[in-house]
Amino acid sequence: MTSDTKAELRAQFFTQRKELDITQRQLQSEVLCQTLFDWYRGLESAHRDARKVAMTIKFGSEPDTDPLMHALHNDGVELWVPISNKDRSMSWTRWYPGVPMEQSALAPIDEPVGERFGPEAVADADVILVPALAADTGGYRLGKGGGYYDRFLAALSELSDEQPLLVTPLFDHEYFAADDEAFPIEAHDLPVQAVVTASTGLVWVQ
Ligand SMILES: Nc1nc2c(c(=O)[nH]1)N(C=O)[C@@H](CNc1ccc(C(=O)N[C@@H](CCC(=O)O)C(=O)O)cc1)CN2
Ligand SMILES: Nc1ncnc2c1ncn2[C@@H]1O[C@H](COP(=O)(O)OP(=O)(O)OP(=O)(O)O)[C@@H](O)[C@H]1O
């Protein structure tokens, strides 16, 4: 499959997100936040001993995970968010309610202005939420096209044997059976362990 086709697929998924009915967007986002919060609290203590979660600050038509960030913070969980770098790597910084932010020079995203760290800062996180436009039952993702998370997940796998749990939140219509071949999978793609939608809840991939 050519990169043109991938670009077309991304454009289609972007359009579908933008066109998602506002009530559905809010409803699904609320269920996603509640599902993820309950799941995190219910994890065996071996999987949440760091009390640390890395996730993105919602922008545009993405699922609204702001309530989840606040709920986790209020529960004493340390939150880390990515900073996009020019070379398409990501740095990481702490997030907390009211943290001073500035718009990224590279993406239409607000990012905290605090001290930045490499991937080692989140290598011991309990959970990393990995954004995507779509994902399948094998845990493979179609991202926004920058390869930011592909690079980061590759770097992470070099850092330690014990990896954070990687979970991708999606709107209902963005989760596919692997057999559907809804988007191409490439050699550099690394799968997540679980996908969560409002209608399926959290599903461990095969
Ligand atoms: N909330 C959030 N933060 C994130 C990501 C993400 O997917 N979501 N990223 C995950 O990789 C990284 C940034 N990656 C990005 C990759 C591409 C574009 C991009 O193409 N932006 C278009 C606008 C697209 C649109 O909204 O239609 C542009 O700038 O013109 C933006 C960010 C790090 N931070
Ligand atoms: N581990 C890596 N090291 C260097 N380049 C990479 C790596 N992984 C992916 N890339 C490059 O990044 C670009 C985008 O890859 P791809 O189309 O898979 O992005 P994506 O999965 O949509 O994005 P993301 O990972 O940010 O969600 C491609 O040119 C790809 O070759």
PDB file of C-alpha atoms and ligand atoms in Angstrom:
ATOM      1  CA  MET A   1       0.000   0.000   0.000  1.00  0.00           C
ATOM      2  CA  THR A   2       1.406   3.408  -0.915  1.00  0.00           C
ATOM      3  CA  SER A   3       1.886   6.307   1.515  1.00  0.00           C
ATOM      4  CA  ASP A   4      -0.719   8.167  -0.580  1.00  0.00           C
ATOM      5  CA  THR A   5      -3.280   5.561   0.395  1.00  0.00           C
ATOM      6  CA  LYS A   6      -2.312   5.904   4.056  1.00  0.00           C
ATOM      7  CA  ALA A   7      -2.686   9.681   3.780  1.00  0.00           C
ATOM      8  CA  GLU A   8      -6.143   9.220   2.256  1.00  0.00           C
ATOM      9  CA  LEU A   9      -7.155   6.854   5.045  1.00  0.00           C
ATOM     10  CA  ARG A  10      -5.968   9.336   7.669  1.00  0.00           C
ATOM     11  CA  ALA A  11      -7.953  12.091   5.968  1.00  0.00           C
ATOM     12  CA  GLN A  12     -11.071   9.889   6.038  1.00  0.00           C
ATOM     13  CA  PHE A  13     -10.647   9.083   9.731  1.00  0.00           C
ATOM     14  CA  PHE A  14     -10.043  12.772  10.528  1.00  0.00           C
ATOM     15  CA  THR A  15     -13.230  13.693   8.674  1.00  0.00           C
ATOM     16  CA  GLN A  16     -15.258  11.020  10.456  1.00  0.00           C
ATOM     17  CA  ARG A  17     -13.980  12.292  13.822  1.00  0.00           C
ATOM     18  CA  LYS A  18     -14.875  15.856  12.968  1.00  0.00           C
ATOM     19  CA  GLU A  19     -18.329  14.792  11.791  1.00  0.00           C
ATOM     20  CA  LEU A  20     -19.070  12.705  14.855  1.00  0.00           C
ATOM     21  CA  ASP A  21     -22.232  14.038  16.458  1.00  0.00           C
ATOM     22  CA  ILE A  22     -21.427  16.267  19.461  1.00  0.00           C
ATOM     23  CA  THR A  23     -23.617  14.246  21.827  1.00  0.00           C
ATOM     24  CA  GLN A  24     -21.946  11.011  20.741  1.00  0.00           C
ATOM     25  CA  ARG A  25     -18.494  12.594  21.085  1.00  0.00           C
ATOM     26  CA  GLN A  26     -19.240  13.689  24.632  1.00  0.00           C
ATOM     27  CA  LEU A  27     -20.961  10.490  25.623  1.00  0.00           C
ATOM     28  CA  GLN A  28     -18.240   8.225  24.257  1.00  0.00           C
ATOM     29  CA  SER A  29     -15.490  10.409  25.756  1.00  0.00           C
ATOM     30  CA  GLU A  30     -17.155  10.257  29.191  1.00  0.00           C
ATOM     31  CA  VAL A  31     -17.499   6.475  29.022  1.00  0.00           C
ATOM     32  CA  LEU A  32     -13.866   6.155  27.867  1.00  0.00           C
ATOM     33  CA  CYS A  33     -12.644   8.236  30.822  1.00  0.00           C
ATOM     34  CA  GLN A  34     -14.740   6.313  33.343  1.00  0.00           C
ATOM     35  CA  THR A  35     -13.739   2.929  31.875  1.00  0.00           C
ATOM     36  CA  LEU A  36     -10.043   3.795  31.921  1.00  0.00           C
ATOM     37  CA  PHE A  37     -10.189   5.248  35.435  1.00  0.00           C
ATOM     38  CA  ASP A  38     -12.013   2.206  36.848  1.00  0.00           C
ATOM     39  CA  TRP A  39      -9.695  -0.167  34.984  1.00  0.00           C
ATOM     40  CA  TYR A  40      -6.576   1.619  36.277  1.00  0.00           C
ATOM     41  CA  ARG A  41      -7.844   1.561  39.853  1.00  0.00           C
ATOM     42  CA  GLY A  42      -8.677  -2.127  39.511  1.00  0.00           C
ATOM     43  CA  LEU A  43      -5.275  -3.132  38.137  1.00  0.00           C
ATOM     44  CA  GLU A  44      -3.346  -5.523  40.301  1.00  0.00           C
ATOM     45  CA  SER A  45      -0.950  -3.554  42.462  1.00  0.00           C
ATOM     46  CA  ALA A  46       1.969  -5.098  40.555  1.00  0.00           C
ATOM     47  CA  HIS A  47       0.788  -3.120  37.516  1.00  0.00           C
ATOM     48  CA  ARG A  48       0.317   0.207  39.256  1.00  0.00           C
ATOM     49  CA  ASP A  49       3.102   0.456  41.755  1.00  0.00           C
ATOM     50  CA  ALA A  50       4.589   3.530  40.030  1.00  0.00           C
ATOM     51  CA  ARG A  51       1.289   5.476  40.255  1.00  0.00           C
ATOM     52  CA  LYS A  52       2.409   7.079  37.030  1.00  0.00           C
ATOM     53  CA  VAL A  53       0.520   7.405  33.726  1.00  0.00           C
ATOM     54  CA  ALA A  54       1.613   8.980  30.431  1.00  0.00           C
ATOM     55  CA  MET A  55      -1.018  10.299  28.038  1.00  0.00           C
ATOM     56  CA  THR A  56      -1.643  13.094  25.545  1.00  0.00           C
ATOM     57  CA  ILE A  57      -3.435  16.372  26.174  1.00  0.00           C
ATOM     58  CA  LYS A  58      -6.531  16.211  23.974  1.00  0.00           C
ATOM     59  CA  PHE A  59      -6.654  18.445  20.939  1.00  0.00           C
ATOM     60  CA  GLY A  60      -9.071  18.961  18.059  1.00  0.00           C
ATOM     61  CA  SER A  61     -11.529  16.144  17.493  1.00  0.00           C
ATOM     62  CA  GLU A  62      -9.741  13.553  19.652  1.00  0.00           C
ATOM     63  CA  PRO A  63     -11.640  11.749  22.423  1.00  0.00           C
ATOM     64  CA  ASP A  64     -11.822  14.182  25.344  1.00  0.00           C
ATOM     65  CA  THR A  65      -9.619  12.611  28.013  1.00  0.00           C
ATOM     66  CA  ASP A  66      -9.297  15.781  30.123  1.00  0.00           C
ATOM     67  CA  PRO A  67     -11.661  14.413  32.820  1.00  0.00           C
ATOM     68  CA  LEU A  68      -9.469  11.302  33.081  1.00  0.00           C
ATOM     69  CA  MET A  69      -6.351  13.427  33.618  1.00  0.00           C
ATOM     70  CA  HIS A  70      -8.066  15.348  36.404  1.00  0.00           C
ATOM     71  CA  ALA A  71      -9.478  12.200  38.005  1.00  0.00           C
ATOM     72  CA  LEU A  72      -6.087  10.462  37.971  1.00  0.00           C
ATOM     73  CA  HIS A  73      -4.367  13.565  39.333  1.00  0.00           C
ATOM     74  CA  ASN A  74      -6.944  13.836  42.126  1.00  0.00           C
ATOM     75  CA  ASP A  75      -6.295  10.186  42.913  1.00  0.00           C
ATOM     76  CA  GLY A  76      -2.587  10.933  43.436  1.00  0.00           C
ATOM     77  CA  VAL A  77      -1.344   9.607  40.083  1.00  0.00           C
ATOM     78  CA  GLU A  78       1.627  11.380  38.479  1.00  0.00           C
ATOM     79  CA  LEU A  79       0.862  12.429  34.898  1.00  0.00           C
ATOM     80  CA  TRP A  80       3.328  12.860  32.067  1.00  0.00           C
ATOM     81  CA  VAL A  81       2.605  14.288  28.597  1.00  0.00           C
ATOM     82  CA  PRO A  82       4.646  14.346  25.384  1.00  0.00           C
ATOM     83  CA  ILE A  83       6.431  17.287  23.758  1.00  0.00           C
ATOM     84  CA  SER A  84       6.860  17.028  19.977  1.00  0.00           C
ATOM     85  CA  ASN A  85      10.421  17.634  18.796  1.00  0.00           C
ATOM     86  CA  LYS A  86      11.575  18.733  15.336  1.00  0.00           C
ATOM     87  CA  ASP A  87      13.260  15.399  14.623  1.00  0.00           C
ATOM     88  CA  ARG A  88       9.910  13.721  15.379  1.00  0.00           C
ATOM     89  CA  SER A  89      11.106  12.304  18.644  1.00  0.00           C
ATOM     90  CA  MET A  90       9.136  13.136  21.795  1.00  0.00           C
ATOM     91  CA  SER A  91      10.293  14.509  25.129  1.00  0.00           C
ATOM     92  CA  TRP A  92       8.167  14.173  28.258  1.00  0.00           C
ATOM     93  CA  THR A  93       7.103  16.601  30.954  1.00  0.00           C
ATOM     94  CA  ARG A  94       4.863  16.622  34.038  1.00  0.00           C
ATOM     95  CA  TRP A  95       1.249  17.716  33.745  1.00  0.00           C
ATOM     96  CA  TYR A  96      -0.988  18.906  36.587  1.00  0.00           C
ATOM     97  CA  PRO A  97      -4.116  21.110  36.604  1.00  0.00           C
ATOM     98  CA  GLY A  98      -3.163  24.707  35.803  1.00  0.00           C
ATOM     99  CA  VAL A  99       0.359  23.844  34.605  1.00  0.00           C
ATOM    100  CA  PRO A 100       1.659  26.747  32.451  1.00  0.00           C
ATOM    101  CA  MET A 101       1.331  25.819  28.766  1.00  0.00           C
ATOM    102  CA  GLU A 102       2.434  27.152  25.413  1.00  0.00           C
ATOM    103  CA  GLN A 103       1.464  26.167  21.879  1.00  0.00           C
ATOM    104  CA  SER A 104       3.876  23.751  20.229  1.00  0.00           C
ATOM    105  CA  ALA A 105       5.835  25.188  17.311  1.00  0.00           C
ATOM    106  CA  LEU A 106       5.250  21.918  15.437  1.00  0.00           C
ATOM    107  CA  ALA A 107       1.649  20.952  16.018  1.00  0.00           C
ATOM    108  CA  PRO A 108      -1.602  22.685  16.989  1.00  0.00           C
ATOM    109  CA  ILE A 109      -1.165  21.368  20.528  1.00  0.00           C
ATOM    110  CA  ASP A 110      -0.654  23.141  23.860  1.00  0.00           C
ATOM    111  CA  GLU A 111       2.279  21.719  25.817  1.00  0.00           C
ATOM    112  CA  PRO A 112       3.462  22.395  29.386  1.00  0.00           C
ATOM    113  CA  VAL A 113       6.538  24.632  29.482  1.00  0.00           C
ATOM    114  CA  GLY A 114       8.270  22.756  32.347  1.00  0.00           C
ATOM    115  CA  GLU A 115      11.462  20.717  32.341  1.00  0.00           C
ATOM    116  CA  ARG A 116      11.674  18.091  29.575  1.00  0.00           C
ATOM    117  CA  PHE A 117      13.001  14.577  29.860  1.00  0.00           C
ATOM    118  CA  GLY A 118      13.744  11.671  27.506  1.00  0.00           C
ATOM    119  CA  PRO A 119      11.709   8.459  27.182  1.00  0.00           C
ATOM    120  CA  GLU A 120      13.379   7.064  30.317  1.00  0.00           C
ATOM    121  CA  ALA A 121      11.121   9.407  32.335  1.00  0.00           C
ATOM    122  CA  VAL A 122       8.085   7.319  31.389  1.00  0.00           C
ATOM    123  CA  ALA A 123       9.734   3.891  30.973  1.00  0.00           C
ATOM    124  CA  ASP A 124       8.570   2.993  34.493  1.00  0.00           C
ATOM    125  CA  ALA A 125       5.002   4.301  34.018  1.00  0.00           C
ATOM    126  CA  ASP A 126       2.218   1.846  34.815  1.00  0.00           C
ATOM    127  CA  VAL A 127       0.252   2.734  31.718  1.00  0.00           C
ATOM    128  CA  ILE A 128       0.854   4.742  28.545  1.00  0.00           C
ATOM    129  CA  LEU A 129      -2.169   5.828  26.518  1.00  0.00           C
ATOM    130  CA  VAL A 130      -1.132   5.756  22.867  1.00  0.00           C
ATOM    131  CA  PRO A 131      -3.236   7.973  20.567  1.00  0.00           C
ATOM    132  CA  ALA A 132      -4.454   6.738  17.187  1.00  0.00           C
ATOM    133  CA  LEU A 133      -6.997   7.449  14.486  1.00  0.00           C
ATOM    134  CA  ALA A 134      -7.847   3.742  14.295  1.00  0.00           C
ATOM    135  CA  ALA A 135      -6.626   0.403  15.645  1.00  0.00           C
ATOM    136  CA  ASP A 136      -7.360  -3.275  15.148  1.00  0.00           C
ATOM    137  CA  THR A 137      -7.835  -6.402  17.224  1.00  0.00           C
ATOM    138  CA  GLY A 138      -4.106  -7.142  16.831  1.00  0.00           C
ATOM    139  CA  GLY A 139      -3.241  -3.887  18.628  1.00  0.00           C
ATOM    140  CA  TYR A 140      -1.907  -2.215  15.485  1.00  0.00           C
ATOM    141  CA  ARG A 141      -2.588   1.495  15.049  1.00  0.00           C
ATOM    142  CA  LEU A 142      -3.021   4.065  12.353  1.00  0.00           C
ATOM    143  CA  GLY A 143      -1.473   7.199  13.849  1.00  0.00           C
ATOM    144  CA  LYS A 144      -1.499  10.808  12.725  1.00  0.00           C
ATOM    145  CA  GLY A 145       1.412  10.149  10.383  1.00  0.00           C
ATOM    146  CA  GLY A 146       4.337  11.756  12.180  1.00  0.00           C
ATOM    147  CA  GLY A 147       5.743   8.463  13.425  1.00  0.00           C
ATOM    148  CA  TYR A 148       6.202  10.130  16.849  1.00  0.00           C
ATOM    149  CA  TYR A 149       4.761   7.189  18.752  1.00  0.00           C
ATOM    150  CA  ASP A 150       6.363   4.582  16.482  1.00  0.00           C
ATOM    151  CA  ARG A 151       9.765   6.073  17.291  1.00  0.00           C
ATOM    152  CA  PHE A 152       8.956   6.456  20.965  1.00  0.00           C
ATOM    153  CA  LEU A 153       7.697   2.860  21.346  1.00  0.00           C
ATOM    154  CA  ALA A 154      10.836   1.600  19.591  1.00  0.00           C
ATOM    155  CA  ALA A 155      13.006   3.628  22.013  1.00  0.00           C
ATOM    156  CA  LEU A 156      10.946   2.410  24.976  1.00  0.00           C
ATOM    157  CA  SER A 157      11.414  -1.249  24.048  1.00  0.00           C
ATOM    158  CA  GLU A 158      15.196  -0.711  24.252  1.00  0.00           C
ATOM    159  CA  LEU A 159      15.021   0.818  27.726  1.00  0.00           C
ATOM    160  CA  SER A 160      13.719  -1.926  29.957  1.00  0.00           C
ATOM    161  CA  ASP A 161      12.278  -5.432  29.895  1.00  0.00           C
ATOM    162  CA  GLU A 162       9.312  -4.488  32.005  1.00  0.00           C
ATOM    163  CA  GLN A 163       7.212  -2.296  29.775  1.00  0.00           C
ATOM    164  CA  PRO A 164       4.322  -0.028  30.714  1.00  0.00           C
ATOM    165  CA  LEU A 165       0.920  -1.297  29.567  1.00  0.00           C
ATOM    166  CA  LEU A 166       0.133   0.385  26.233  1.00  0.00           C
ATOM    167  CA  VAL A 167      -3.538   1.217  25.733  1.00  0.00           C
ATOM    168  CA  THR A 168      -5.219   3.030  22.820  1.00  0.00           C
ATOM    169  CA  PRO A 169      -8.527   4.877  23.389  1.00  0.00           C
ATOM    170  CA  LEU A 170     -10.780   5.218  20.333  1.00  0.00           C
ATOM    171  CA  PHE A 171     -14.253   6.205  19.264  1.00  0.00           C
ATOM    172  CA  ASP A 172     -16.473   3.180  18.526  1.00  0.00           C
ATOM    173  CA  HIS A 173     -16.176   3.346  14.736  1.00  0.00           C
ATOM    174  CA  GLU A 174     -12.359   3.399  14.839  1.00  0.00           C
ATOM    175  CA  TYR A 175     -11.823  -0.140  16.141  1.00  0.00           C
ATOM    176  CA  PHE A 176     -11.553  -2.925  13.524  1.00  0.00           C
ATOM    177  CA  ALA A 177     -11.099  -6.655  13.276  1.00  0.00           C
ATOM    178  CA  ALA A 178      -7.555  -7.392  12.062  1.00  0.00           C
ATOM    179  CA  ASP A 179      -9.140  -9.395   9.197  1.00  0.00           C
ATOM    180  CA  ASP A 180     -10.799  -6.230   7.882  1.00  0.00           C
ATOM    181  CA  GLU A 181      -7.405  -4.843   6.822  1.00  0.00           C
ATOM    182  CA  ALA A 182      -8.863  -1.396   7.442  1.00  0.00           C
ATOM    183  CA  PHE A 183      -5.383   0.162   7.272  1.00  0.00           C
ATOM    184  CA  PRO A 184      -1.907  -1.110   6.348  1.00  0.00           C
ATOM    185  CA  ILE A 185       0.548  -2.419   8.949  1.00  0.00           C
ATOM    186  CA  GLU A 186       4.244  -1.759   8.360  1.00  0.00           C
ATOM    187  CA  ALA A 187       7.441  -3.346   9.676  1.00  0.00           C
ATOM    188  CA  HIS A 188       8.112  -0.483  12.137  1.00  0.00           C
ATOM    189  CA  ASP A 189       4.626  -0.657  13.724  1.00  0.00           C
ATOM    190  CA  LEU A 190       4.633  -1.954  17.301  1.00  0.00           C
ATOM    191  CA  PRO A 191       1.302  -3.122  18.740  1.00  0.00           C
ATOM    192  CA  VAL A 192      -0.382  -1.876  21.911  1.00  0.00           C
ATOM    193  CA  GLN A 193      -1.677  -4.396  24.485  1.00  0.00           C
ATOM    194  CA  ALA A 194      -5.210  -3.114  24.751  1.00  0.00           C
ATOM    195  CA  VAL A 195      -7.752  -0.954  22.991  1.00  0.00           C
ATOM    196  CA  VAL A 196     -10.633   0.787  24.713  1.00  0.00           C
ATOM    197  CA  THR A 197     -13.859   2.072  23.177  1.00  0.00           C
ATOM    198  CA  ALA A 198     -17.093   3.153  24.839  1.00  0.00           C
ATOM    199  CA  SER A 199     -19.009   0.188  23.476  1.00  0.00           C
ATOM    200  CA  THR A 200     -16.427  -2.605  23.937  1.00  0.00           C
ATOM    201  CA  GLY A 201     -14.788  -1.410  27.140  1.00  0.00           C
ATOM    202  CA  LEU A 202     -11.118  -2.329  27.510  1.00  0.00           C
ATOM    203  CA  VAL A 203     -10.152  -5.228  25.244  1.00  0.00           C
ATOM    204  CA  TRP A 204      -6.829  -7.045  25.448  1.00  0.00           C
ATOM    205  CA  VAL A 205      -5.509  -7.703  21.953  1.00  0.00           C
ATOM    206  CA  GLN A 206      -4.581 -11.181  20.731  1.00  0.00           C
TER     207      GLN A 206
HETATM  208  N1  LIG B   1      -3.093  15.131  21.763  1.00  0.00           N
HETATM  209  C1  LIG B   1      -2.092  14.622  21.058  1.00  0.00           C
HETATM  210  N2  LIG B   1      -0.838  14.972  21.336  1.00  0.00           N
HETATM  211  C2  LIG B   1       0.194  14.439  20.621  1.00  0.00           C
HETATM  212  C3  LIG B   1      -0.048  13.533  19.565  1.00  0.00           C
HETATM  213  C4  LIG B   1      -1.411  13.175  19.308  1.00  0.00           C
HETATM  214  O1  LIG B   1      -1.738  12.372  18.422  1.00  0.00           O
HETATM  215  N3  LIG B   1      -2.384  13.742  20.069  1.00  0.00           N
HETATM  216  N4  LIG B   1       1.019  13.033  18.860  1.00  0.00           N
HETATM  217  C5  LIG B   1       0.993  11.821  18.195  1.00  0.00           C
HETATM  218  O2  LIG B   1       1.785  11.525  17.371  1.00  0.00           O
HETATM  219  C6  LIG B   1       2.261  13.803  18.849  1.00  0.00           C
HETATM  220  C7  LIG B   1       2.097  14.982  17.876  1.00  0.00           C
HETATM  221  N5  LIG B   1       1.808  14.511  16.580  1.00  0.00           N
HETATM  222  C8  LIG B   1       1.175  15.160  15.566  1.00  0.00           C
HETATM  223  C9  LIG B   1       1.233  14.609  14.304  1.00  0.00           C
HETATM  224  C10 LIG B   1       0.645  15.222  13.236  1.00  0.00           C
HETATM  225  C11 LIG B   1      -0.053  16.407  13.410  1.00  0.00           C
HETATM  226  C12 LIG B   1      -0.703  17.048  12.234  1.00  0.00           C
HETATM  227  O3  LIG B   1      -0.635  16.538  11.145  1.00  0.00           O
HETATM  228  N6  LIG B   1      -1.384  18.169  12.420  1.00  0.00           N
HETATM  229  C13 LIG B   1      -2.083  18.866  11.352  1.00  0.00           C
HETATM  230  C14 LIG B   1      -3.535  19.096  11.711  1.00  0.00           C
HETATM  231  C15 LIG B   1      -4.329  17.852  11.546  1.00  0.00           C
HETATM  232  C16 LIG B   1      -5.812  18.116  11.722  1.00  0.00           C
HETATM  233  O4  LIG B   1      -6.236  18.431  12.872  1.00  0.00           O
HETATM  234  O5  LIG B   1      -6.538  18.008  10.727  1.00  0.00           O
HETATM  235  C17 LIG B   1      -1.423  20.199  11.109  1.00  0.00           C
HETATM  236  O6  LIG B   1      -0.602  20.613  11.936  1.00  0.00           O
HETATM  237  O7  LIG B   1      -1.734  20.791  10.078  1.00  0.00           O
HETATM  238  C18 LIG B   1      -0.139  16.947  14.669  1.00  0.00           C
HETATM  239  C19 LIG B   1       0.468  16.321  15.740  1.00  0.00           C
HETATM  240  C20 LIG B   1       2.574  14.239  20.255  1.00  0.00           C
HETATM  241  N7  LIG B   1       1.447  14.839  20.909  1.00  0.00           N
HETATM  242  N1  LIG B   2      11.251   3.430  14.825  1.00  0.00           N
HETATM  243  C1  LIG B   2      11.316   4.353  13.841  1.00  0.00           C
HETATM  244  N2  LIG B   2      12.476   4.996  13.578  1.00  0.00           N
HETATM  245  C2  LIG B   2      12.539   5.918  12.585  1.00  0.00           C
HETATM  246  N3  LIG B   2      11.495   6.252  11.806  1.00  0.00           N
HETATM  247  C3  LIG B   2      10.333   5.667  12.003  1.00  0.00           C
HETATM  248  C4  LIG B   2      10.166   4.676  13.046  1.00  0.00           C
HETATM  249  N4  LIG B   2       8.896   4.261  13.032  1.00  0.00           N
HETATM  250  C5  LIG B   2       8.287   4.960  12.035  1.00  0.00           C
HETATM  251  N5  LIG B   2       9.129   5.790  11.420  1.00  0.00           N
HETATM  252  C6  LIG B   2       8.798   6.688  10.279  1.00  0.00           C
HETATM  253  O1  LIG B   2       7.780   7.592  10.660  1.00  0.00           O
HETATM  254  C7  LIG B   2       6.940   7.900   9.524  1.00  0.00           C
HETATM  255  C8  LIG B   2       5.483   7.777   9.882  1.00  0.00           C
HETATM  256  O2  LIG B   2       5.163   6.409  10.176  1.00  0.00           O
HETATM  257  P1  LIG B   2       3.643   5.922  10.211  1.00  0.00           P
HETATM  258  O3  LIG B   2       2.985   6.241   8.910  1.00  0.00           O
HETATM  259  O4  LIG B   2       3.597   4.497  10.661  1.00  0.00           O
HETATM  260  O5  LIG B   2       3.077   6.885  11.353  1.00  0.00           O
HETATM  261  P2  LIG B   2       1.901   6.702  12.377  1.00  0.00           P
HETATM  262  O6  LIG B   2       1.870   5.311  12.939  1.00  0.00           O
HETATM  263  O7  LIG B   2       0.674   7.163  11.701  1.00  0.00           O
HETATM  264  O8  LIG B   2       2.323   7.756  13.475  1.00  0.00           O
HETATM  265  P3  LIG B   2       2.452   7.656  15.076  1.00  0.00           P
HETATM  266  O9  LIG B   2       3.436   6.585  15.393  1.00  0.00           O
HETATM  267  O10 LIG B   2       2.951   9.004  15.489  1.00  0.00           O
HETATM  268  O11 LIG B   2       1.119   7.368  15.619  1.00  0.00           O
HETATM  269  C9  LIG B   2       7.357   6.948   8.422  1.00  0.00           C
HETATM  270  O12 LIG B   2       8.131   7.679   7.497  1.00  0.00           O
HETATM  271  C10 LIG B   2       8.178   5.903   9.142  1.00  0.00           C
HETATM  272  O13 LIG B   2       9.176   5.376   8.286  1.00  0.00           O
END
